[in-house]
């Protein structure tokens, strides 16, 4: 099988299949990681306002010496900015030091109301998250369409949107989201969401492909056995899984050796892809990202705590 180096989105643009994730990269780490990654062939960086490191990410991009227009930059509208998308966007543009993004995503279908406790992660006096459950996500998307029309973002999309949320958004969208960035790996293959998005021309992007902090999926015996068979590290199997399926994948690393090896993908046999696809159904289902938003986000398998 010929592996796709790029994935085409509904604007016609091509996204490099493998991007560098930047969440939880500590201060002083991500600038070098981004610069190293770009010098070593990455052309796709996944950022977000809430990661608190976009200024370093932007510096790393400039340090690489590779022209801005050769790099695909994604950022995300944070939950506190649903009523003022243009303002959230400006903050990311300023931090990154660029005048446009290649892709801007609504980070979660959740609106947080800022208060004196915090500008980005506000809580109520009782300690629960300051969530506005009455907020209409269609209004957020209307504003996303407005910023798209300004040319400051070349494509718009969503992250963490389940089928019921997309169904609701469909009632009003005039621009179909280009991407739905979700947690995706063999323990959480999201087959129904994938089929749904495929039918609408929405591409999936896989976050936490290694299982997030500490890369726990790498120690699974089936993944390890497959890695041994191909003579590659387990991370390569987990990243190749997506590239073989035409899905964008954004592994995070701040280690130069791992950044380099994470781009080296292999062609997996049909049989092995079927095995990886079936792992969750065969008893290994697990979602690793379950933030306390206080309500069910509509994923079939969402079993995160429902208390805020
Ligand atoms: N839209 C959303 O809500 C959302 C949510 C989560 C993540 N994301 C995006 O997706 C990106 C990736 O997800 P993630 O950061 O949660 O987790 P991930 O990429 O699945 O895993 C990152 C962890 O794996 C380690 N690692 C990376 N490559 C490795 C390798 N080859 N061998 C061994 N360990 C390796 C990293 O440590 P080192 O850095 O030390 O290598 C880090 O501990 C994020 O950084 C972010 O950009 C988006």
XYZ file of C-alpha atoms and ligand atoms in Angstrom:
356
model
C 0.000 0.000 0.000
C 1.280 3.492 -0.857
C 1.042 5.614 2.274
C -0.496 9.055 1.902
C 1.874 11.807 2.934
C -1.046 14.259 2.899
C -4.767 14.226 3.502
C -7.073 16.441 1.444
C -9.751 18.439 3.266
C -12.983 19.887 1.899
C -11.386 23.243 1.037
C -9.058 21.404 -1.352
C -6.053 22.029 0.901
C -3.636 19.245 1.758
C -2.678 18.550 5.369
C 0.542 16.647 6.045
C -0.656 13.301 7.462
C 1.632 13.524 10.495
C 1.810 16.671 12.602
C 3.582 17.476 15.847
C 1.366 17.729 18.948
C 2.270 20.403 21.502
C 0.012 19.774 24.505
C 1.825 19.301 27.845
C 5.147 20.331 26.366
C 6.723 22.132 29.321
C 8.070 25.684 29.125
C 11.468 25.684 27.538
C 10.800 22.393 25.710
C 8.415 23.069 22.891
C 10.369 25.762 21.045
C 13.233 23.372 20.401
C 10.868 20.475 19.695
C 9.005 22.461 17.029
C 12.207 23.796 15.460
C 13.798 20.336 15.431
C 10.659 18.760 14.002
C 10.427 21.224 11.127
C 14.123 20.929 10.323
C 13.565 17.170 10.220
C 10.721 17.272 7.764
C 7.533 17.981 9.739
C 5.353 20.570 8.037
C 2.339 20.412 10.359
C 2.112 21.723 13.916
C -0.918 21.276 16.201
C -1.300 24.102 18.730
C -4.003 25.557 20.986
C -4.511 28.653 23.112
C -5.163 26.563 26.243
C -1.779 24.807 25.940
C -0.268 28.104 27.103
C 2.773 27.706 24.886
C 1.782 29.156 21.510
C 4.401 31.909 21.811
C 7.095 29.217 22.104
C 5.563 27.208 19.283
C 5.646 30.308 17.069
C 9.255 30.984 17.991
C 10.180 27.390 17.164
C 8.536 27.761 13.754
C 10.540 30.930 13.039
C 13.766 29.389 14.349
C 13.431 26.572 11.811
C 14.003 29.019 8.954
C 11.302 27.279 6.896
C 8.890 29.796 5.327
C 5.553 30.194 7.127
C 3.590 29.287 4.010
C 5.268 25.867 3.869
C 3.953 24.924 7.313
C 0.408 23.860 8.181
C -0.530 25.422 11.526
C -3.635 24.411 13.466
C -4.919 26.193 16.541
C -8.107 25.968 18.557
C -10.771 28.263 19.935
C -10.776 27.868 23.700
C -13.998 27.223 25.610
C -14.116 30.709 27.128
C -14.192 32.319 23.667
C -17.363 30.807 22.190
C -19.164 34.186 22.227
C -16.169 36.060 20.802
C -14.418 33.843 18.279
C -12.539 36.695 16.577
C -10.981 37.664 19.912
C -9.879 34.110 20.683
C -8.381 33.856 17.222
C -6.474 37.126 17.602
C -4.900 35.854 20.817
C -3.601 32.732 19.087
C -2.391 34.668 16.044
C -0.520 37.119 18.262
C 1.054 34.366 20.384
C 2.066 32.328 17.375
C 3.327 35.436 15.561
C 1.468 34.739 12.345
C -1.304 36.561 10.497
C -3.246 33.451 9.515
C -3.910 29.851 10.520
C -4.275 26.936 8.141
C -6.947 25.402 10.355
C -8.920 26.709 13.325
C -10.918 24.265 15.441
C -13.588 24.703 18.097
C -11.686 22.916 20.866
C -14.721 21.443 22.692
C -18.503 21.761 22.320
C -18.469 23.335 25.763
C -18.690 26.993 26.735
C -16.968 28.159 29.930
C -17.891 31.528 31.423
C -14.806 33.435 32.560
C -14.905 34.934 36.050
C -12.469 36.249 38.632
C -11.282 32.687 39.414
C -9.590 32.260 36.030
C -9.696 33.642 32.503
C -9.353 30.242 30.845
C -10.442 27.581 33.374
C -13.020 29.372 35.521
C -14.778 27.625 38.368
C -17.879 28.449 40.401
C -17.648 29.229 44.143
C -18.436 25.544 44.866
C -15.470 24.432 42.800
C -17.435 23.112 39.810
C -16.515 24.352 36.343
C -18.217 27.554 35.267
C -20.080 26.011 32.331
C -22.841 27.663 30.324
C -24.918 24.709 29.212
C -27.476 26.913 27.538
C -24.968 28.238 25.003
C -25.952 27.531 21.400
C -22.999 25.979 19.536
C -24.614 27.074 16.277
C -23.739 30.645 17.254
C -20.114 29.628 17.821
C -20.042 28.045 14.384
C -21.658 31.109 12.801
C -18.771 33.147 14.172
C -16.268 30.533 12.978
C -17.716 30.947 9.481
C -17.283 34.730 9.835
C -13.577 34.488 10.702
C -13.118 32.021 7.841
C -14.520 34.636 5.474
C -11.904 37.165 6.652
C -9.139 34.885 5.320
C -7.391 34.770 8.691
C -8.120 31.056 8.849
C -7.871 28.919 5.722
C -10.132 26.185 7.055
C -12.408 25.664 10.050
C -13.311 22.567 11.971
C -14.167 21.089 15.332
C -12.601 18.891 17.993
C -14.299 16.481 20.376
C -17.640 16.603 18.535
C -19.758 13.471 18.716
C -22.473 12.565 16.228
C -25.365 14.210 18.186
C -23.435 17.487 18.394
C -22.619 17.388 14.676
C -26.254 16.592 13.900
C -27.280 19.738 15.748
C -24.658 21.866 14.015
C -25.801 20.561 10.630
C -29.062 22.425 11.074
C -27.317 25.735 10.582
C -23.903 25.315 9.047
C -23.229 26.820 5.654
C -19.626 25.623 5.774
C -19.073 21.972 6.622
C -16.280 21.474 9.183
C -13.101 20.368 7.416
C -11.801 18.314 10.342
C -13.079 16.703 13.518
C -10.062 16.210 15.790
C -10.830 13.487 18.316
C -9.131 10.963 20.539
C -8.462 8.054 18.213
C -6.385 4.886 18.572
C -6.957 1.115 18.600
C -8.527 1.282 22.083
C -10.927 3.985 20.852
C -11.389 3.487 17.098
C -14.676 5.473 16.910
C -15.919 3.476 13.908
C -19.396 5.032 13.912
C -18.061 8.580 14.106
C -15.595 7.838 11.334
C -18.341 6.559 9.038
C -20.566 9.518 9.866
C -17.801 12.049 9.181
C -16.715 10.244 5.992
C -20.237 10.599 4.623
C -20.142 14.365 5.172
C -16.607 14.847 3.844
C -15.305 15.703 7.325
C -11.817 14.304 7.891
C -10.866 12.864 11.244
C -7.627 13.854 12.944
C -6.329 11.525 15.649
C -5.199 13.006 18.922
C -3.534 11.064 21.769
C -2.556 8.343 19.257
C -0.140 6.794 21.765
C -2.585 7.053 24.669
C -1.379 10.496 25.834
C 0.806 11.060 28.909
C 3.459 8.380 29.099
C 2.191 6.677 25.906
C 0.424 3.797 27.732
C -0.805 2.041 24.573
C 2.763 1.216 23.698
C 2.972 -1.362 26.456
C 0.004 -3.377 25.192
C 1.144 -6.912 24.355
C -0.685 -7.055 20.992
C 0.834 -3.739 19.881
C 4.252 -4.898 21.017
C 3.925 -8.192 19.161
C 2.965 -6.342 15.986
C 5.902 -3.951 16.447
C 8.259 -6.927 16.785
C 6.840 -8.450 13.626
C 7.526 -5.284 11.614
C 10.810 -4.591 13.442
C 9.700 -1.090 14.512
C 8.918 0.621 17.841
C 5.313 0.251 19.122
C 4.764 3.979 18.526
C 5.335 3.387 14.821
C 2.487 0.841 14.722
C 0.134 3.255 16.514
C 0.993 6.178 14.230
C 1.026 4.048 11.067
C -2.470 2.770 11.938
C -3.873 6.217 11.112
C -1.689 6.989 8.118
C -2.702 3.653 6.573
C -6.348 4.687 7.000
C -5.928 8.170 5.536
C -6.409 9.819 8.922
C -4.334 12.785 10.106
C -2.333 12.006 13.260
C -0.554 14.383 15.642
C 1.757 12.576 18.101
C 3.360 14.828 20.692
C 6.978 14.535 21.696
C 9.675 16.859 22.965
C 12.412 14.251 22.515
C 14.415 14.743 19.331
C 14.880 10.998 18.814
C 11.158 10.301 19.245
C 10.103 13.267 17.097
C 12.250 11.871 14.304
C 11.119 8.244 14.670
C 7.421 9.197 14.905
C 7.504 10.279 11.254
C 8.773 6.920 10.051
C 5.626 4.998 9.232
C 5.165 1.527 7.794
C 2.594 -0.016 5.507
C 0.441 -2.369 7.595
C -1.232 -5.456 6.141
C -5.012 -5.537 5.793
C -5.075 -8.327 8.361
C -3.151 -6.238 10.907
C -5.385 -3.223 10.344
C -8.407 -5.428 11.024
C -6.748 -6.675 14.213
C -6.058 -3.106 15.380
C -9.607 -2.051 14.494
C -11.025 -4.889 16.591
C -8.984 -4.390 19.773
C -11.567 -2.186 21.486
C -14.455 -4.515 20.674
C -12.345 -7.382 21.989
C -12.240 -5.919 25.484
C -9.612 -3.199 25.402
C -11.880 -0.153 24.915
C -10.539 2.840 26.777
C -10.838 6.608 26.493
C -7.924 8.387 28.115
C -9.122 12.013 27.869
C -12.185 12.570 30.055
C -12.114 16.174 31.265
C -14.662 17.125 33.880
C -17.007 19.190 31.741
C -19.902 18.088 33.860
C -22.043 16.460 31.195
C -22.100 13.688 28.656
C -20.592 14.792 25.349
C -22.649 12.334 23.359
C -19.964 9.817 22.459
C -21.235 6.223 22.533
C -18.366 5.258 24.770
C -18.173 8.396 26.912
C -17.934 7.062 30.422
C -16.069 9.974 31.945
C -17.267 11.373 35.241
C -20.397 13.443 34.751
C -19.852 15.590 37.827
C -18.301 18.952 37.056
N -8.319 18.548 20.574
C -8.097 18.093 21.789
O -8.953 18.208 22.696
C -6.800 17.415 22.073
C -6.682 16.615 23.236
C -5.473 15.970 23.465
C -4.434 16.123 22.567
N -4.556 16.946 21.471
C -3.416 17.145 20.532
O -2.898 15.878 20.177
C -1.522 15.812 20.519
C -1.122 14.397 20.850
O -1.856 13.879 21.937
P -1.235 13.724 23.409
O -0.188 14.734 23.606
O -2.392 13.674 24.332
O -0.591 12.271 23.451
P 0.251 11.283 22.534
O 0.822 11.959 21.362
O -0.596 10.065 22.357
O 1.400 10.859 23.565
C 2.331 11.776 24.055
C 3.188 11.038 25.074
O 3.917 9.985 24.428
C 5.322 10.178 24.592
N 5.935 9.765 23.311
C 5.859 10.392 22.122
N 6.477 9.686 21.158
C 6.957 8.579 21.761
C 7.687 7.450 21.290
N 8.046 7.339 20.011
N 8.031 6.501 22.203
C 7.670 6.622 23.511
N 6.958 7.654 24.000
C 6.604 8.625 23.131
C 5.481 11.648 24.916
O 6.621 11.888 25.709
P 7.877 12.757 25.164
O 7.371 14.122 24.817
O 8.815 12.749 26.340
O 8.414 12.010 23.977
C 4.217 11.915 25.737
O 4.385 11.456 27.071
C -1.419 16.806 21.676
O -0.087 17.171 21.974
C -2.265 17.928 21.152
O -1.569 18.694 20.185
C -5.730 17.558 21.207
